[in-house]
Amino acid sequence: MRVLVVEDDPDLLAGLTQALREEGYAVDHTSEGDEALAQALAWPYDAIVLDIMLPNLSGLEILRELRRKQSTPVLFLTALDSIDDRVSGLDLGADDYLVKPFDLAELLARLRAVIRRGHEVADPIIRFGDLAINTSARLVTKGDAPIELTAREYALVELLAMKRGRLVTRTFIYDHLFDENHDSMSNLVDVYISRIRSKLGKEFVKTRRGEGYFVGN
Amino acid sequence: MAIKSLRLRIQIWHAAILALVVLGFAVLTYWQQYHFRMRENDRELSAAVEVLTSQLAAIPASDLEAMISSNPDSIEIDPNVIDVWQLLDVPDTFTHRRIRNRFEAPYFMIISPDGRVLKSSASRFERTPPGMVYPPRSATTGMAFRNLGDWREAISKGPANTIILAGRFQGADYGDLRELAWTLTGVGVVLMCVGLIGGWIASGRAVAPIEQITAVAERISGSELSNRIETDSMDREFAGLANTLNQTFDRLESAFRRQSQFTSDASHELRTPLSVMNMHQQLALSKPRSESEYCETIEVCQRATKRMTELVDSLLVLARLDANIHSEFETIDLAEVTRDCIGELQPLADQRRLLIDTELDDSVCVRGDSVQLAQVINNVLNNAIRHSPEGETIHVTLFTSDDQGVLHIIDRGSGIAVEHLNKIFDRFYRIQQDRSRGDSGGTGLGLSICQSIMTLHEGTISLRSDQGEGCDFEIRLPLTPPPITEAPHG
């Protein structure tokens, strides 16, 4: 899952970026309003974490512009705590609103929920036969036995599960899973696909040669 | 006991004045009517007496005396005169006089000097003769009057020392006057009632705006300050009061709004460093970290703590300035304070290769707190240094003008756009490009504090700037005479 984080305080931005990366998200970040809008329009992010009081362009203006073209899930993260602020934020099309100072666990849970809704998945547990992917607990179980996955392996499983029944290209996987600072596409995606196949079973991910992968029927 | 109700007091005064007027009118009317009646009666009786006198006077004096002493019956009185009723010159007001009883009829008597009744009217009711007790005479007419119960008599000396008396019943007049008195009382009571009820209603209408004002003022509270008194339909006197109150409410409302804006701004400003600390602490605790990662977390928290400390300090300074708490003012040489500030900031200016060009008058003395004034100069100068391009010059001038000390701090930096100019002294106002903390590191309160300090010193701080043309901060303070240094005694 690729997330854009927009926050003008450098310390907070660094913390958020690190926390999200440790959760297995690919993270882009910026502290400038106009830059944030350009990035949000250029890229189909899985979610955007947006501050309201920003240099150059306020978060509300960014959202207003963004909503004309895209329905990317947006979570406001702001110090503005009045009911009026919340209402105007949500009415502009924000998917959630969290007031600073916030609890990290709550932010991550809300972000997961926002992403699920963005992929039109209502149930936090996605099932394939005896395989259950719990997107809330970030846990995959086969029968009753939990399967141990790294954050990035889990992220790949989740991405494929949310896109089930649809073809997922290698580029798409790469873009949504890996940060831009990774040097080349190489065969990173193939490596991760073979890792999850060995852990979850060969039949979980099907390959369409030359096109990509898909999960489900 | 003092009466606390304005309406009741107005009513009481109104009632008193009304009663006085009604009573005065009634008394005057009654008095006038009474005297008119009595005067007419007296005139009527006088006329009768005069007619009788002229009748006697028509008889030669010697004959008359003989007649009196020997044969009173032979005195001839015109029969018409005997019937006084017919002859008297009765004014119109009396023509309607009805004589219901015999005793009400007018009468006359002619009495001899020795007290015998020589002649009396036909209509004379049996009455005691006046005797010889003469009532005091009126000096002008020689006529005397007396009352006998409801009867009035006029008495005069006739020819040959006779006494001529004419009388009449006044009971009917008294009856009329009593009736008049009752009518006046009745009318007076009705007038009083109408006046008092009308007055009560009128005073109620007059004080109604006061109750409206009270009702609105009662609704005004800390949370509900938008109510105003409707003054369009109000009288001038009340509209003035209401407008004054409305202006007070306006001031209150804006003060409350500023206060709550300030509180909410302050809490917003504290939220960001709190979030930073919270974020990094949770992150550090979420799994085991390396030593350098922990160190970094602590450094981030330290930065956030420093920011919060600065913010809290600034808030405290502002709160103190708002509450007018300051040390004793003393006479300060502004040039000296300015030089100290420049000296303090010189290393920073050197670092940026900036030249500070000064032109300071030495005779500029003001009253104030030197620490606070130094804070103002420091803040403005610090801004100038931070916003000047390297190698530029900052001009600092101090001179006097119109009983004021004027300090200018002029930089050649990028200046400030017009839309920010009048907000730059607002609390927590930051020009957006300025917000990245690495650059300004400010709390957004520095210039507000400067302005509060200047207000406390009855001075002003203002800014002129064109974008791209640099900033010109002007600080004005009222002058005070320099301290008198005691001349050494020879």
XYZ file of C-alpha atoms in Angstrom:
707
model
C 0.000 0.000 0.000
C 1.376 3.380 -0.931
C 0.577 6.341 1.248
C 1.313 10.061 0.870
C 2.059 11.900 4.114
C 1.743 15.701 4.119
C 2.868 17.461 7.303
C 4.776 20.724 7.764
C 6.515 19.877 11.014
C 9.749 18.087 10.042
C 9.999 16.041 13.259
C 6.439 14.846 13.033
C 6.803 14.083 9.323
C 9.907 11.995 9.995
C 8.157 10.073 12.765
C 5.055 9.390 10.672
C 7.100 8.244 7.712
C 9.128 5.875 9.835
C 6.079 4.459 11.606
C 4.257 3.798 8.342
C 7.285 2.230 6.698
C 7.698 -0.084 9.665
C 4.100 -1.150 9.127
C 4.962 -2.164 5.580
C 3.581 0.830 3.745
C 5.417 2.509 0.918
C 5.542 6.170 1.952
C 5.942 9.385 -0.005
C 6.147 12.576 2.008
C 6.198 16.324 1.602
C 5.804 19.403 3.764
C 4.634 21.817 1.053
C 0.967 22.218 0.116
C 1.378 22.796 -3.617
C 3.801 19.904 -3.938
C 1.395 17.642 -2.076
C -1.423 18.453 -4.501
C 0.781 17.792 -7.522
C 1.848 14.405 -6.121
C -1.664 13.428 -5.083
C -2.965 14.179 -8.573
C -0.064 12.409 -10.296
C -0.363 9.176 -8.353
C -3.210 6.822 -7.382
C -2.241 6.559 -3.691
C -4.023 4.038 -1.484
C -4.446 6.818 1.085
C -3.256 10.332 1.934
C -2.522 11.532 5.476
C -3.040 15.294 5.267
C -2.372 18.172 7.664
C -4.607 21.248 7.285
C -2.332 24.156 8.184
C 0.340 23.947 5.501
C 2.602 26.415 3.755
C 1.485 27.608 0.300
C -1.780 25.675 0.105
C -3.997 24.551 2.972
C -5.063 20.936 3.378
C -8.678 21.896 2.751
C -7.777 23.496 -0.591
C -5.727 20.445 -1.553
C -8.690 18.185 -0.793
C -11.115 20.390 -2.728
C -8.875 20.297 -5.791
C -8.187 16.584 -5.438
C -11.883 15.638 -5.144
C -12.606 17.172 -8.533
C -10.559 14.427 -10.135
C -9.893 11.576 -7.746
C -11.442 9.646 -4.893
C -8.184 8.766 -3.142
C -8.980 8.138 0.549
C -7.894 11.121 2.656
C -7.334 11.149 6.410
C -6.966 14.586 7.976
C -4.401 14.805 10.741
C -4.615 18.260 12.274
C -4.415 20.408 15.366
C -7.725 22.065 14.460
C -10.111 20.387 16.851
C -13.344 22.380 16.762
C -16.548 20.726 15.586
C -16.722 23.267 12.738
C -13.267 22.277 11.524
C -14.144 18.578 11.591
C -17.441 19.135 9.822
C -15.934 21.276 7.063
C -13.126 18.756 6.583
C -15.473 15.779 6.326
C -17.966 17.692 4.183
C -15.234 18.478 1.682
C -14.836 14.737 1.165
C -12.293 13.643 3.756
C -12.698 9.993 4.765
C -11.568 10.448 8.332
C -10.390 13.124 10.745
C -7.890 12.712 13.546
C -6.884 15.463 15.965
C -3.320 16.002 17.191
C -1.911 14.816 19.482
C -3.005 11.363 18.354
C -2.329 7.801 19.344
C -0.140 5.975 16.832
C -2.161 2.742 17.093
C -5.364 4.661 16.413
C -3.866 6.403 13.396
C -2.749 3.060 11.953
C -6.173 1.470 12.564
C -7.992 4.388 10.965
C -5.595 4.299 8.037
C -6.264 0.574 7.546
C -9.999 1.205 7.636
C -9.731 4.057 5.141
C -7.674 1.883 2.769
C -10.143 -1.043 3.081
C -13.018 1.227 2.206
C -10.969 2.614 -0.678
C -10.752 -0.903 -2.045
C -14.407 -1.519 -1.297
C -13.640 -4.268 1.197
C -15.964 -4.015 4.175
C -15.013 -7.123 6.147
C -11.624 -6.801 7.826
C -11.130 -10.598 7.349
C -10.698 -11.738 3.746
C -11.026 -15.516 3.176
C -9.764 -17.832 0.466
C -10.720 -21.443 1.296
C -9.000 -22.226 4.607
C -6.836 -19.117 4.306
C -7.943 -16.043 6.341
C -6.306 -12.634 5.982
C -7.119 -10.457 8.991
C -6.435 -6.912 7.779
C -7.033 -5.449 11.253
C -4.593 -7.678 13.097
C -2.331 -7.867 10.010
C -2.301 -11.618 10.429
C -2.693 -14.503 7.985
C -3.954 -17.895 9.222
C -4.194 -21.233 7.422
C -6.800 -23.350 9.179
C -6.093 -22.364 12.805
C -2.350 -21.958 12.436
C -0.943 -18.461 12.026
C 1.586 -18.012 9.239
C 4.622 -15.907 9.967
C 5.157 -13.140 7.421
C 7.417 -10.094 7.298
C 5.720 -6.672 7.058
C 6.405 -6.455 3.346
C 5.266 -10.038 2.663
C 2.070 -9.319 4.524
C 1.628 -6.082 2.543
C 1.888 -8.040 -0.715
C -0.671 -10.618 0.473
C -3.037 -7.857 1.531
C -2.633 -5.975 -1.738
C -3.380 -9.060 -3.798
C -6.311 -9.992 -1.537
C -7.865 -6.559 -1.876
C -7.512 -6.748 -5.644
C -8.878 -10.308 -5.769
C -10.482 -11.401 -8.997
C -8.556 -8.695 -10.840
C -5.281 -8.849 -12.680
C -2.439 -7.162 -10.784
C 0.586 -6.171 -12.846
C 4.158 -6.412 -11.587
C 4.499 -2.612 -11.998
C 1.419 -2.051 -9.871
C 2.786 -4.284 -7.148
C 6.112 -2.545 -7.297
C 4.619 0.939 -7.151
C 2.344 0.160 -4.241
C 4.798 -1.802 -2.177
C 8.245 -0.344 -2.555
C 9.597 3.122 -1.882
C 11.038 5.135 -4.701
C 14.499 4.876 -3.194
C 14.770 1.260 -4.226
C 17.165 1.283 -7.153
C 15.511 -0.902 -9.760
C 12.513 -3.084 -10.354
C 14.842 -6.050 -10.938
C 13.084 -9.188 -9.852
C 12.103 -7.948 -6.376
C 8.419 -8.574 -7.047
C 9.099 -12.110 -8.282
C 11.194 -12.809 -5.189
C 8.352 -11.738 -2.881
C 5.758 -13.661 -4.892
C 7.763 -16.864 -4.595
C 8.213 -16.246 -0.840
C 4.502 -15.965 -0.165
C 3.809 -18.938 -2.419
C 6.127 -21.046 -0.322
C 4.422 -19.900 2.887
C 0.752 -19.829 1.832
C 0.744 -22.554 -0.809
C 1.345 -22.508 -4.528
C -2.302 -22.174 -5.474
C -2.854 -18.798 -3.654
C -1.335 -16.655 -6.398
C -1.802 -17.517 -10.049
C 0.569 -16.224 -12.728
C -0.466 -14.902 -16.103
C 2.713 -15.033 -18.008
C 3.802 -11.676 -19.395
C 0.870 -9.863 -17.726
C 0.976 -10.232 -13.956
C -0.677 -12.066 -11.064
C -4.112 -12.592 -9.656
C -5.807 -14.050 -6.615
C -9.188 -15.737 -6.421
C -11.276 -16.830 -9.342
C -38.966 54.253 53.427
C -37.625 55.129 50.029
C -39.770 54.007 47.105
C -37.635 51.905 44.741
C -40.030 51.766 41.823
C -39.566 54.549 39.309
C -43.004 53.935 37.909
C -44.612 54.155 41.346
C -42.678 57.313 42.119
C -43.761 58.929 38.873
C -47.313 57.896 39.699
C -47.174 59.405 43.172
C -45.832 62.702 41.893
C -48.397 62.683 39.160
C -51.182 62.037 41.661
C -49.987 64.784 43.977
C -49.822 67.354 41.205
C -53.151 66.279 39.789
C -54.808 66.473 43.207
C -53.369 69.927 43.772
C -54.619 71.187 40.424
C -58.089 69.672 40.773
C -58.439 70.911 44.350
C -57.183 74.379 43.427
C -59.585 74.608 40.534
C -62.526 73.444 42.634
C -61.755 75.778 45.533
C -61.300 78.734 43.186
C -64.526 77.994 41.334
C -66.488 77.567 44.532
C -64.973 80.691 46.115
C -65.726 82.802 43.052
C -69.273 81.527 42.836
C -69.858 82.110 46.540
C -68.658 85.688 46.434
C -70.545 86.415 43.273
C -73.783 85.214 44.868
C -73.206 87.052 48.108
C -72.289 90.279 46.362
C -75.367 90.126 44.179
C -77.558 89.516 47.214
C -76.017 92.430 49.073
C -76.416 94.662 46.048
C -80.058 93.659 45.783
C -80.669 94.392 49.482
C -78.786 97.695 49.276
C -80.964 98.703 46.342
C -84.102 97.891 48.356
C -82.909 99.911 51.301
C -82.092 102.843 49.023
C -85.545 102.756 47.423
C -87.142 102.811 50.878
C -84.854 105.632 51.962
C -85.776 107.687 48.937
C -89.488 107.067 49.683
C -89.086 108.407 53.208
C -86.950 111.234 52.003
C -89.791 112.296 49.690
C -91.861 113.235 52.806
C -90.928 116.631 54.269
C -88.773 116.185 57.336
C -91.132 117.854 59.839
C -94.089 115.822 58.645
C -92.058 112.679 58.843
C -91.011 113.310 62.420
C -94.596 113.958 63.352
C -95.690 110.844 61.655
C -93.061 108.791 63.439
C -93.970 110.053 66.852
C -97.761 110.091 66.505
C -99.041 108.079 63.606
C -96.712 105.642 61.985
C -99.448 104.164 59.865
C -99.799 107.362 57.936
C -96.432 106.978 56.381
C -97.097 106.345 52.777
C -94.982 103.818 51.038
C -95.558 103.134 47.420
C -97.588 99.933 47.387
C -95.301 98.622 44.749
C -92.413 99.188 47.056
C -94.171 97.350 49.774
C -94.168 94.425 47.553
C -90.393 94.539 47.522
C -90.366 91.482 45.461
C -91.753 93.350 42.490
C -89.542 96.331 42.735
C -86.163 95.219 43.566
C -83.803 95.378 40.725
C -83.270 91.692 40.584
C -80.424 90.579 38.316
C -81.005 87.770 35.828
C -79.418 85.209 38.001
C -82.145 85.778 40.535
C -85.161 85.825 38.279
C -85.531 82.118 38.606
C -85.631 82.290 42.309
C -88.569 80.307 43.418
C -90.154 81.147 46.655
C -91.489 77.924 47.965
C -92.254 79.021 51.483
C -93.461 82.235 53.024
C -90.290 82.674 54.964
C -88.279 82.748 51.852
C -89.845 85.989 50.664
C -87.882 89.237 50.914
C -88.977 91.694 53.554
C -88.316 95.185 54.880
C -88.816 97.164 58.082
C -88.743 100.809 58.967
C -87.935 101.258 62.594
C -88.251 104.358 64.654
C -85.302 105.691 66.634
C -86.909 104.329 69.798
C -87.216 100.804 68.375
C -90.802 100.612 67.215
C -91.561 99.033 63.901
C -93.138 101.815 61.942
C -93.725 99.994 58.724
C -92.985 96.542 57.402
C -93.392 94.655 54.153
C -96.445 92.720 53.337
C -94.460 89.642 52.870
C -92.638 90.124 56.109
C -92.232 86.965 58.011
C -92.513 87.347 61.751
C -89.072 88.049 62.863
C -87.381 89.672 65.722
C -86.470 93.241 64.910
C -82.786 93.879 64.830
C -82.934 95.745 68.100
C -80.661 98.651 68.445
C -77.465 96.706 68.042
C -76.086 98.172 64.872
C -73.656 96.062 63.077
C -70.584 98.000 61.970
C -71.284 100.145 59.001
C -69.564 100.059 55.753
C -67.627 103.298 55.466
C -68.526 103.997 51.866
C -72.189 103.127 51.557
C -73.314 103.723 55.123
C -74.877 100.343 54.776
C -74.452 97.523 57.256
C -75.122 93.845 56.708
C -75.762 91.010 59.054
C -76.607 87.352 58.888
C -79.400 85.837 60.872
C -79.216 82.185 60.264
C -80.048 81.679 56.599
C -81.264 85.276 56.277
C -79.265 88.250 55.179
C -80.241 91.768 56.100
C -79.090 95.188 54.946
C -79.531 97.984 57.454
C -79.162 101.709 56.911
C -80.003 104.915 58.701
C -82.911 106.654 57.036
C -84.240 110.244 57.335
C -85.226 111.429 60.816
C -83.027 108.809 62.476
C -85.186 105.953 61.298
C -83.613 102.585 60.641
C -84.386 100.978 57.338
C -83.891 97.251 56.997
C -84.283 94.943 54.035
C -83.793 91.197 54.309
C -84.029 88.107 52.311
C -83.639 84.393 52.612
C -80.317 83.028 51.392
C -81.006 79.346 52.018
C -81.642 78.724 48.323
C -78.238 80.232 47.441
C -76.569 78.114 50.040
C -78.358 75.146 48.529
C -77.081 76.073 45.070
C -73.569 76.458 46.423
C -73.765 73.120 48.185
C -74.883 71.581 44.952
C -71.955 73.252 43.173
C -69.599 71.918 45.827
C -70.883 68.396 45.286
C -70.619 68.744 41.519
C -67.058 70.000 41.827
C -66.178 67.132 44.181
C -67.683 64.619 41.774
C -65.947 66.050 38.752
C -62.704 66.221 40.755
C -62.914 62.566 41.735
C -63.625 61.508 38.157
C -60.727 63.672 36.915
C -58.407 62.142 39.510
C -59.408 58.606 38.548
C -59.017 59.198 34.814
C -55.736 61.042 35.409
C -54.303 58.343 37.660
C -55.275 55.448 35.416
C -53.998 57.317 32.369
C -50.831 58.224 34.225
C -50.237 54.624 35.277
C -50.622 53.444 31.692
C -48.456 56.274 30.361
C -45.702 55.699 32.908
C -45.850 51.993 32.093
C -45.277 52.765 28.439
C -42.514 55.182 29.331
C -40.570 52.638 31.394
C -41.221 49.740 28.994
C -37.902 50.303 27.110
C -36.058 49.971 30.412
C -37.598 46.544 30.872
C -36.647 45.641 27.310
C -33.075 46.755 27.961
C -33.027 44.729 31.181
C -34.325 41.640 29.392
C -31.619 41.840 26.715
C -28.883 42.604 29.228
C -29.957 39.564 31.254
C -29.602 37.325 28.220
C -26.036 38.530 27.649
C -23.548 36.077 29.090
C -20.111 34.746 28.287
C -21.495 32.219 25.848
C -24.265 34.338 24.363
C -22.944 37.770 23.470
C -24.611 38.397 20.150
C -27.867 39.853 21.520
C -28.371 43.560 20.976
C -31.044 46.011 22.117
C -33.413 47.078 19.364
C -33.153 50.898 19.297
C -35.103 51.817 16.158
C -38.430 52.280 17.909
C -36.953 53.755 21.059
C -37.176 57.342 22.310
C -34.052 59.454 22.079
C -33.376 59.308 25.818
C -33.489 55.521 25.948
C -31.858 55.020 22.557
C -28.796 56.844 23.901
C -28.584 54.496 26.864
C -29.286 51.457 24.697
C -26.620 52.466 22.192
C -24.091 52.911 24.958
C -24.956 49.463 26.263
C -24.806 47.968 22.778
C -21.343 49.438 22.300
C -20.317 47.927 25.616
C -21.680 44.574 24.470
C -19.715 44.939 21.217
C -16.517 45.537 23.129
C -17.269 42.654 25.467
C -18.010 40.347 22.584
C -14.831 41.173 20.731
C -12.805 40.849 23.930
C -14.372 37.454 24.597
C -13.802 36.384 21.016
C -10.158 37.493 21.120
C -9.730 35.669 24.396
C -11.201 32.422 23.140
C -9.350 32.740 19.834
C -6.141 33.196 21.784
C -6.831 30.181 23.990
C -7.649 27.987 21.034
C -4.610 29.236 19.090
C -2.399 28.553 22.085
C -3.741 25.021 22.389
C -3.199 24.428 18.656
C 0.370 25.609 18.959
C 0.958 23.197 21.823
C -0.605 20.297 19.943
C 2.131 19.997 17.335
C 5.098 19.575 19.700
C 2.935 17.268 21.831
C 2.163 15.167 18.758
C 5.839 15.025 17.888
C 6.752 13.716 21.343
C 3.845 11.316 21.455
C 4.591 10.001 17.973
C 8.277 9.388 18.540
C 7.827 7.892 21.996
C 5.260 5.392 20.725
C 7.445 4.615 17.768
C 10.494 4.010 19.979
C 8.517 1.749 22.286
C 6.822 -0.250 19.523
C 9.825 -2.577 19.197
C 13.414 -2.864 20.393
C 15.622 -0.186 18.851
C 19.289 0.521 18.510
C 21.050 2.957 20.810
C 21.333 5.588 18.090
C 17.602 5.339 17.375
C 16.799 5.921 21.054
C 19.179 8.884 21.077
C 17.428 10.339 18.084
C 14.030 9.945 19.760
C 15.310 11.742 22.843
C 16.718 14.551 20.694
C 13.401 14.977 18.900
C 11.585 15.082 22.240
C 14.083 17.629 23.500
C 13.423 19.889 20.529
C 9.692 19.601 21.099
C 10.139 20.355 24.796
C 12.196 23.426 23.948
C 9.495 24.651 21.608
C 6.793 24.153 24.204
C 8.916 25.923 26.813
C 9.387 28.907 24.513
C 5.686 28.956 23.778
C 4.676 28.740 27.416
C 7.184 31.457 28.332
C 5.820 33.731 25.626
C 2.262 33.061 26.733
C 3.210 33.921 30.267
C 4.845 37.168 29.146
C 1.742 38.069 27.163
C -0.566 37.223 30.052
C 1.501 39.443 32.334
C 1.481 42.267 29.790
C -2.274 41.866 29.362
C -2.705 42.070 33.108
C -0.509 45.207 33.182
C 2.058 43.637 35.480
C 5.404 45.381 35.058
C 8.289 46.564 37.126
C 8.684 50.165 38.237
C 9.306 52.450 35.238
C 12.527 54.392 35.268
C 14.078 57.013 33.014
C 15.970 55.233 30.262
C 18.473 56.436 27.694
C 17.056 54.803 24.577
C 20.333 55.163 22.657
C 22.122 53.185 25.345
C 19.550 50.384 25.279
C 19.754 50.269 21.479
C 23.558 50.077 21.550
C 23.412 47.215 24.071
C 21.011 45.289 21.829
C 23.171 45.832 18.762
C 26.209 44.684 20.732
C 24.385 41.537 21.760
C 23.343 40.669 18.211
C 26.590 41.750 16.505
C 28.017 38.182 16.436
C 24.885 36.960 14.614
C 25.181 39.843 12.137
C 28.891 39.141 11.629
C 28.069 35.536 10.958
C 25.841 36.642 8.099
C 28.338 39.319 7.020
C 25.832 42.093 7.734
C 26.774 45.670 8.521
C 24.719 47.473 11.163
C 24.834 51.201 10.418
C 23.774 53.330 13.404
C 22.864 56.983 13.726
C 21.675 57.543 17.306
C 20.784 60.837 19.018
C 22.064 60.758 22.583
C 19.433 62.917 24.191
C 16.488 60.546 23.806
C 15.167 59.685 27.260
C 11.937 57.792 27.857
C 10.228 56.257 30.870
C 9.897 52.516 30.910
C 11.179 49.088 31.787
C 14.608 48.747 30.173
C 14.414 44.931 30.022
C 11.108 45.012 28.157
C 12.186 47.771 25.762
C 15.414 45.877 25.072
C 13.260 42.829 24.276
C 11.349 44.833 21.661
C 14.508 46.178 19.999
C 16.132 42.749 20.169
C 13.168 41.069 18.542
C 12.902 43.539 15.672
C 16.656 43.632 15.110
C 16.834 39.841 15.215
C 14.120 39.672 12.532
C 16.038 42.186 10.423
C 19.237 40.168 10.686
C 17.511 36.892 9.823
C 15.712 38.331 6.816
C 18.566 40.358 5.322
C 20.493 38.857 2.424
C 24.147 38.276 3.251
C 26.466 41.287 2.890
C 23.649 43.839 3.188
C 23.410 46.772 5.612
C 20.834 47.271 8.381
C 20.145 50.901 9.282
C 19.285 51.824 12.863
C 18.383 55.479 13.509
C 17.164 57.210 16.665
C 15.959 60.812 16.809
C 13.302 62.963 18.464
C 10.204 64.295 16.802
C 7.176 66.026 18.370
C 7.921 65.034 21.981
C 8.539 61.476 20.900
C 11.600 59.328 20.571
C 11.570 57.618 17.174
C 13.627 54.502 16.480
C 13.814 53.059 12.975
C 15.224 49.618 12.156
C 15.441 49.225 8.401
C 16.521 46.092 6.558
C 16.954 45.343 2.863
C 15.361 41.918 3.054
C 12.533 40.501 1.000
C 9.905 42.597 2.773
C 6.355 41.624 3.552
C 3.358 41.496 1.222
C 0.570 44.010 1.796
C -1.953 41.334 2.836
C 0.216 40.361 5.795
C 1.095 43.896 6.916
C -1.812 44.584 9.236
C -1.830 41.044 10.637
C 1.827 40.777 11.414
C 1.271 41.903 15.028
C -1.584 39.415 15.579
C -0.938 36.611 17.989
C 0.269 33.383 16.356
C 0.261 35.047 12.956
C 3.022 33.688 10.783
C 3.721 34.447 7.208
C 3.493 31.027 5.639
C 6.928 30.851 4.064
C 8.167 31.617 7.532
C 6.619 28.585 9.116
C 9.265 26.022 8.392
C 10.753 25.816 11.831
C 14.343 25.559 10.745
C 14.231 29.136 9.573
C 12.362 31.281 12.065
C 11.942 28.911 14.971
C 9.461 31.492 16.229
C 6.366 30.961 18.269
C 4.391 33.510 16.248
C 4.146 35.614 19.387
C 7.276 37.786 19.178
C 5.759 40.819 17.482
C 2.567 40.535 19.536
C 4.687 40.728 22.644
C 6.487 43.763 21.183
C 3.197 45.458 20.532
C 1.890 44.708 24.024
C 5.063 46.110 25.536
C 4.765 49.271 23.440
C 1.140 49.698 24.471
C 2.163 49.375 28.106
C 4.709 52.145 27.520
C 2.124 54.317 25.729
C 4.209 54.021 22.604
C 3.605 52.466 19.193
C 5.322 50.005 16.905
C 4.517 50.005 13.231
C 5.840 48.495 10.041
C 6.188 49.843 6.536
C 7.166 47.425 3.844
C 6.922 46.768 0.170
C 7.460 43.225 -1.011
C 11.032 43.022 -2.222
C 11.883 46.394 -0.695
C 12.710 45.380 2.849
C 11.076 46.307 6.153
C 11.066 49.572 8.070
C 10.031 49.088 11.691
C 9.226 52.299 13.541
C 9.137 52.431 17.331
C 7.751 55.587 18.959
C 7.871 56.416 22.665
C 6.882 59.573 24.549
C 9.920 61.575 25.693
C 10.702 62.380 29.307
C 13.191 64.974 30.610
C 16.646 63.455 31.309
C 17.414 62.713 34.974
C 18.888 65.677 36.811
C 22.466 64.869 37.696
C 23.375 66.759 40.831
C 26.026 69.383 40.263
C 28.980 68.884 42.624
C 28.979 71.400 45.452
C 31.802 73.896 45.231
